[in-house]
Amino acid sequence: QVQLVESGGGLVQAGGSLRLSCAASGRTFSIYSTAWFRQAPGKDREFVSTMRWSGSNTDYADSVKGRFTISRVYAKNTVYLQMSSLKPEDTAVYYCAASTYSGGSFPPNYNYWGQGTQVTVSS
């Protein structure tokens, strides 16, 4: 089993920055890739960014490319999502996910999920 705990969400003005954290524990050696998704009220869960657990093969949704950066601190088994130039349309619950066998932008590829952290961007 892998446990994921997100933190770092909050309220920020448009143009501001936030850094989300995802602390992984348990059988972290089994993780193949990790990702961030988000879900706004009344909308489907949306892919944001992904990265192999090794730190390679990063990818981003077009809507966040150039503004968000995914990274990992190996010693802490923690994945980060640095978000800059935030827009009101970035408002959503952000979820960290991990996969032990796949990756990419398709939510069913991920078999472990965190509880989510709310990000609200005011205009």
mmCIF file with all atom_site columns, C-alpha atoms in Angstrom:
data_model
loop_
_atom_site.group_PDB
_atom_site.id
_atom_site.type_symbol
_atom_site.label_atom_id
_atom_site.label_alt_id
_atom_site.label_comp_id
_atom_site.label_asym_id
_atom_site.label_entity_id
_atom_site.label_seq_id
_atom_site.pdbx_PDB_ins_code
_atom_site.Cartn_x
_atom_site.Cartn_y
_atom_site.Cartn_z
_atom_site.occupancy
_atom_site.B_iso_or_equiv
_atom_site.pdbx_formal_charge
_atom_site.auth_seq_id
_atom_site.auth_comp_id
_atom_site.auth_asym_id
_atom_site.auth_atom_id
_atom_site.pdbx_PDB_model_num
ATOM 1   C CA . GLN A 1 1   ? 0.000   0.000  0.000   1.00 0.00 ? 1   GLN A CA 1
ATOM 2   C CA . VAL A 1 2   ? 1.013   3.591  -0.652  1.00 0.00 ? 2   VAL A CA 1
ATOM 3   C CA . GLN A 1 3   ? -0.340  6.519  1.317   1.00 0.00 ? 3   GLN A CA 1
ATOM 4   C CA . LEU A 1 4   ? -0.401  10.042 -0.108  1.00 0.00 ? 4   LEU A CA 1
ATOM 5   C CA . VAL A 1 5   ? -1.000  13.208 1.886   1.00 0.00 ? 5   VAL A CA 1
ATOM 6   C CA . GLU A 1 6   ? -1.304  16.578 0.155   1.00 0.00 ? 6   GLU A CA 1
ATOM 7   C CA . SER A 1 7   ? -0.769  19.948 1.764   1.00 0.00 ? 7   SER A CA 1
ATOM 8   C CA . GLY A 1 8   ? -0.128  23.550 0.779   1.00 0.00 ? 8   GLY A CA 1
ATOM 9   C CA . GLY A 1 9   ? -3.448  24.597 -0.645  1.00 0.00 ? 9   GLY A CA 1
ATOM 10  C CA . GLY A 1 10  ? -5.100  27.885 0.235   1.00 0.00 ? 10  GLY A CA 1
ATOM 11  C CA . LEU A 1 11  ? -6.465  31.181 -0.987  1.00 0.00 ? 11  LEU A CA 1
ATOM 12  C CA . VAL A 1 12  ? -4.284  33.327 -3.233  1.00 0.00 ? 12  VAL A CA 1
ATOM 13  C CA . GLN A 1 13  ? -4.844  36.324 -5.457  1.00 0.00 ? 13  GLN A CA 1
ATOM 14  C CA . ALA A 1 14  ? -4.566  36.049 -9.215  1.00 0.00 ? 14  ALA A CA 1
ATOM 15  C CA . GLY A 1 15  ? -0.952  36.279 -10.286 1.00 0.00 ? 15  GLY A CA 1
ATOM 16  C CA . GLY A 1 16  ? 0.266   34.773 -7.035  1.00 0.00 ? 16  GLY A CA 1
ATOM 17  C CA . SER A 1 17  ? 2.033   31.514 -6.286  1.00 0.00 ? 17  SER A CA 1
ATOM 18  C CA . LEU A 1 18  ? 1.493   28.405 -4.185  1.00 0.00 ? 18  LEU A CA 1
ATOM 19  C CA . ARG A 1 19  ? 3.473   25.228 -3.658  1.00 0.00 ? 19  ARG A CA 1
ATOM 20  C CA . LEU A 1 20  ? 1.602   21.990 -3.106  1.00 0.00 ? 20  LEU A CA 1
ATOM 21  C CA . SER A 1 21  ? 3.274   19.052 -1.407  1.00 0.00 ? 21  SER A CA 1
ATOM 22  C CA . CYS A 1 22  ? 2.474   15.354 -1.617  1.00 0.00 ? 22  CYS A CA 1
ATOM 23  C CA . ALA A 1 23  ? 4.127   13.180 1.005   1.00 0.00 ? 23  ALA A CA 1
ATOM 24  C CA . ALA A 1 24  ? 4.270   9.503  0.063   1.00 0.00 ? 24  ALA A CA 1
ATOM 25  C CA . SER A 1 25  ? 4.673   6.709  2.597   1.00 0.00 ? 25  SER A CA 1
ATOM 26  C CA . GLY A 1 26  ? 4.347   2.948  2.739   1.00 0.00 ? 26  GLY A CA 1
ATOM 27  C CA . ARG A 1 27  ? 5.601   0.894  -0.207  1.00 0.00 ? 27  ARG A CA 1
ATOM 28  C CA . THR A 1 28  ? 7.091   3.872  -2.026  1.00 0.00 ? 28  THR A CA 1
ATOM 29  C CA . PHE A 1 29  ? 9.601   1.608  -3.750  1.00 0.00 ? 29  PHE A CA 1
ATOM 30  C CA . SER A 1 30  ? 6.678   0.271  -5.808  1.00 0.00 ? 30  SER A CA 1
ATOM 31  C CA . ILE A 1 31  ? 5.751   3.668  -7.263  1.00 0.00 ? 31  ILE A CA 1
ATOM 32  C CA . TYR A 1 32  ? 6.330   3.958  -11.005 1.00 0.00 ? 32  TYR A CA 1
ATOM 33  C CA . SER A 1 33  ? 4.944   7.435  -11.588 1.00 0.00 ? 33  SER A CA 1
ATOM 34  C CA . THR A 1 34  ? 3.157   10.210 -9.778  1.00 0.00 ? 34  THR A CA 1
ATOM 35  C CA . ALA A 1 35  ? 0.828   12.965 -10.947 1.00 0.00 ? 35  ALA A CA 1
ATOM 36  C CA . TRP A 1 36  ? -1.292  15.907 -9.983  1.00 0.00 ? 36  TRP A CA 1
ATOM 37  C CA . PHE A 1 37  ? -4.926  16.191 -11.031 1.00 0.00 ? 37  PHE A CA 1
ATOM 38  C CA . ARG A 1 38  ? -7.529  18.803 -10.182 1.00 0.00 ? 38  ARG A CA 1
ATOM 39  C CA . GLN A 1 39  ? -11.281 18.946 -10.026 1.00 0.00 ? 39  GLN A CA 1
ATOM 40  C CA . ALA A 1 40  ? -13.394 22.081 -10.061 1.00 0.00 ? 40  ALA A CA 1
ATOM 41  C CA . PRO A 1 41  ? -17.034 22.027 -8.912  1.00 0.00 ? 41  PRO A CA 1
ATOM 42  C CA . GLY A 1 42  ? -19.276 20.438 -11.523 1.00 0.00 ? 42  GLY A CA 1
ATOM 43  C CA . LYS A 1 43  ? -16.350 19.388 -13.718 1.00 0.00 ? 43  LYS A CA 1
ATOM 44  C CA . ASP A 1 44  ? -14.493 16.164 -14.372 1.00 0.00 ? 44  ASP A CA 1
ATOM 45  C CA . ARG A 1 45  ? -11.146 15.447 -12.793 1.00 0.00 ? 45  ARG A CA 1
ATOM 46  C CA . GLU A 1 46  ? -8.489  17.073 -14.982 1.00 0.00 ? 46  GLU A CA 1
ATOM 47  C CA . PHE A 1 47  ? -4.869  16.131 -15.539 1.00 0.00 ? 47  PHE A CA 1
ATOM 48  C CA . VAL A 1 48  ? -2.337  18.748 -14.440 1.00 0.00 ? 48  VAL A CA 1
ATOM 49  C CA . SER A 1 49  ? 1.140   17.201 -14.439 1.00 0.00 ? 49  SER A CA 1
ATOM 50  C CA . THR A 1 50  ? 2.976   13.906 -14.168 1.00 0.00 ? 50  THR A CA 1
ATOM 51  C CA . MET A 1 51  ? 6.467   12.649 -13.480 1.00 0.00 ? 51  MET A CA 1
ATOM 52  C CA . ARG A 1 52  ? 8.169   9.297  -13.220 1.00 0.00 ? 52  ARG A CA 1
ATOM 53  C CA . TRP A 1 53  ? 9.114   8.476  -9.644  1.00 0.00 ? 53  TRP A CA 1
ATOM 54  C CA . SER A 1 54  ? 12.726  8.676  -10.820 1.00 0.00 ? 54  SER A CA 1
ATOM 55  C CA . GLY A 1 55  ? 12.169  12.334 -11.639 1.00 0.00 ? 55  GLY A CA 1
ATOM 56  C CA . SER A 1 56  ? 12.244  11.918 -15.387 1.00 0.00 ? 56  SER A CA 1
ATOM 57  C CA . ASN A 1 57  ? 9.553   12.187 -18.053 1.00 0.00 ? 57  ASN A CA 1
ATOM 58  C CA . THR A 1 58  ? 7.706   15.219 -16.793 1.00 0.00 ? 58  THR A CA 1
ATOM 59  C CA . ASP A 1 59  ? 4.588   16.334 -18.642 1.00 0.00 ? 59  ASP A CA 1
ATOM 60  C CA . TYR A 1 60  ? 2.061   19.112 -18.207 1.00 0.00 ? 60  TYR A CA 1
ATOM 61  C CA . ALA A 1 61  ? -1.413  20.028 -19.345 1.00 0.00 ? 61  ALA A CA 1
ATOM 62  C CA . ASP A 1 62  ? -1.338  22.810 -21.908 1.00 0.00 ? 62  ASP A CA 1
ATOM 63  C CA . SER A 1 63  ? -3.330  25.007 -19.539 1.00 0.00 ? 63  SER A CA 1
ATOM 64  C CA . VAL A 1 64  ? -0.521  25.023 -16.940 1.00 0.00 ? 64  VAL A CA 1
ATOM 65  C CA . LYS A 1 65  ? 2.581   24.650 -19.094 1.00 0.00 ? 65  LYS A CA 1
ATOM 66  C CA . GLY A 1 66  ? 5.107   27.343 -18.292 1.00 0.00 ? 66  GLY A CA 1
ATOM 67  C CA . ARG A 1 67  ? 3.361   28.232 -15.018 1.00 0.00 ? 67  ARG A CA 1
ATOM 68  C CA . PHE A 1 68  ? 3.493   24.989 -12.985 1.00 0.00 ? 68  PHE A CA 1
ATOM 69  C CA . THR A 1 69  ? 6.504   22.820 -12.179 1.00 0.00 ? 69  THR A CA 1
ATOM 70  C CA . ILE A 1 70  ? 6.470   19.285 -10.778 1.00 0.00 ? 70  ILE A CA 1
ATOM 71  C CA . SER A 1 71  ? 9.456   18.065 -8.799  1.00 0.00 ? 71  SER A CA 1
ATOM 72  C CA . ARG A 1 72  ? 10.509  15.546 -6.199  1.00 0.00 ? 72  ARG A CA 1
ATOM 73  C CA . VAL A 1 73  ? 12.750  15.550 -3.123  1.00 0.00 ? 73  VAL A CA 1
ATOM 74  C CA . TYR A 1 74  ? 14.103  12.018 -2.975  1.00 0.00 ? 74  TYR A CA 1
ATOM 75  C CA . ALA A 1 75  ? 15.143  12.013 0.655   1.00 0.00 ? 75  ALA A CA 1
ATOM 76  C CA . LYS A 1 76  ? 11.650  13.004 1.748   1.00 0.00 ? 76  LYS A CA 1
ATOM 77  C CA . ASN A 1 77  ? 9.615   10.925 -0.731  1.00 0.00 ? 77  ASN A CA 1
ATOM 78  C CA . THR A 1 78  ? 7.745   14.128 -1.405  1.00 0.00 ? 78  THR A CA 1
ATOM 79  C CA . VAL A 1 79  ? 6.455   15.454 -4.705  1.00 0.00 ? 79  VAL A CA 1
ATOM 80  C CA . TYR A 1 80  ? 5.828   19.150 -5.192  1.00 0.00 ? 80  TYR A CA 1
ATOM 81  C CA . LEU A 1 81  ? 3.740   21.212 -7.563  1.00 0.00 ? 81  LEU A CA 1
ATOM 82  C CA . GLN A 1 82  ? 5.018   24.773 -7.757  1.00 0.00 ? 82  GLN A CA 1
ATOM 83  C CA . MET A 1 83  ? 2.251   26.950 -9.161  1.00 0.00 ? 83  MET A CA 1
ATOM 84  C CA . SER A 1 84  ? 2.945   30.462 -10.384 1.00 0.00 ? 84  SER A CA 1
ATOM 85  C CA . SER A 1 85  ? 0.987   33.144 -12.234 1.00 0.00 ? 85  SER A CA 1
ATOM 86  C CA . LEU A 1 86  ? -2.180  31.624 -10.852 1.00 0.00 ? 86  LEU A CA 1
ATOM 87  C CA . LYS A 1 87  ? -5.490  32.373 -12.519 1.00 0.00 ? 87  LYS A CA 1
ATOM 88  C CA . PRO A 1 88  ? -9.059  32.144 -11.190 1.00 0.00 ? 88  PRO A CA 1
ATOM 89  C CA . GLU A 1 89  ? -9.616  29.182 -13.520 1.00 0.00 ? 89  GLU A CA 1
ATOM 90  C CA . ASP A 1 90  ? -6.958  27.266 -11.569 1.00 0.00 ? 90  ASP A CA 1
ATOM 91  C CA . THR A 1 91  ? -9.389  27.121 -8.642  1.00 0.00 ? 91  THR A CA 1
ATOM 92  C CA . ALA A 1 92  ? -10.039 23.465 -7.822  1.00 0.00 ? 92  ALA A CA 1
ATOM 93  C CA . VAL A 1 93  ? -9.329  20.648 -5.422  1.00 0.00 ? 93  VAL A CA 1
ATOM 94  C CA . TYR A 1 94  ? -5.875  19.342 -6.296  1.00 0.00 ? 94  TYR A CA 1
ATOM 95  C CA . TYR A 1 95  ? -5.172  15.633 -5.921  1.00 0.00 ? 95  TYR A CA 1
ATOM 96  C CA . CYS A 1 96  ? -1.870  13.808 -5.819  1.00 0.00 ? 96  CYS A CA 1
ATOM 97  C CA . ALA A 1 97  ? -1.865  10.354 -7.400  1.00 0.00 ? 97  ALA A CA 1
ATOM 98  C CA . ALA A 1 98  ? 0.597   7.495  -7.702  1.00 0.00 ? 98  ALA A CA 1
ATOM 99  C CA . SER A 1 99  ? 0.752   4.525  -9.997  1.00 0.00 ? 99  SER A CA 1
ATOM 100 C CA . THR A 1 100 ? 2.646   1.310  -9.475  1.00 0.00 ? 100 THR A CA 1
ATOM 101 C CA . TYR A 1 101 ? 2.350   0.186  -13.092 1.00 0.00 ? 101 TYR A CA 1
ATOM 102 C CA . SER A 1 102 ? 1.638   3.091  -15.458 1.00 0.00 ? 102 SER A CA 1
ATOM 103 C CA . GLY A 1 103 ? 1.464   6.861  -15.823 1.00 0.00 ? 103 GLY A CA 1
ATOM 104 C CA . GLY A 1 104 ? 0.290   9.554  -18.157 1.00 0.00 ? 104 GLY A CA 1
ATOM 105 C CA . SER A 1 105 ? -2.776  11.755 -18.014 1.00 0.00 ? 105 SER A CA 1
ATOM 106 C CA . PHE A 1 106 ? -5.538  9.154  -17.602 1.00 0.00 ? 106 PHE A CA 1
ATOM 107 C CA . PRO A 1 107 ? -6.880  8.984  -14.010 1.00 0.00 ? 107 PRO A CA 1
ATOM 108 C CA . PRO A 1 108 ? -7.614  5.218  -14.077 1.00 0.00 ? 108 PRO A CA 1
ATOM 109 C CA . ASN A 1 109 ? -3.886  4.642  -14.619 1.00 0.00 ? 109 ASN A CA 1
ATOM 110 C CA . TYR A 1 110 ? -3.311  5.661  -11.007 1.00 0.00 ? 110 TYR A CA 1
ATOM 111 C CA . ASN A 1 111 ? -4.105  3.285  -8.170  1.00 0.00 ? 111 ASN A CA 1
ATOM 112 C CA . TYR A 1 112 ? -3.378  5.527  -5.178  1.00 0.00 ? 112 TYR A CA 1
ATOM 113 C CA . TRP A 1 113 ? -4.866  8.936  -4.435  1.00 0.00 ? 113 TRP A CA 1
ATOM 114 C CA . GLY A 1 114 ? -4.526  11.550 -1.743  1.00 0.00 ? 114 GLY A CA 1
ATOM 115 C CA . GLN A 1 115 ? -7.452  13.261 -0.070  1.00 0.00 ? 115 GLN A CA 1
ATOM 116 C CA . GLY A 1 116 ? -7.033  16.504 -2.011  1.00 0.00 ? 116 GLY A CA 1
ATOM 117 C CA . THR A 1 117 ? -6.211  20.071 -1.094  1.00 0.00 ? 117 THR A CA 1
ATOM 118 C CA . GLN A 1 118 ? -8.275  23.126 -2.027  1.00 0.00 ? 118 GLN A CA 1
ATOM 119 C CA . VAL A 1 119 ? -6.727  25.884 -4.105  1.00 0.00 ? 119 VAL A CA 1
ATOM 120 C CA . THR A 1 120 ? -8.767  29.055 -4.539  1.00 0.00 ? 120 THR A CA 1
ATOM 121 C CA . VAL A 1 121 ? -7.561  31.886 -6.750  1.00 0.00 ? 121 VAL A CA 1
ATOM 122 C CA . SER A 1 122 ? -9.394  35.179 -6.368  1.00 0.00 ? 122 SER A CA 1
ATOM 123 C CA . SER A 1 123 ? -9.623  37.732 -9.144  1.00 0.00 ? 123 SER A CA 1
#
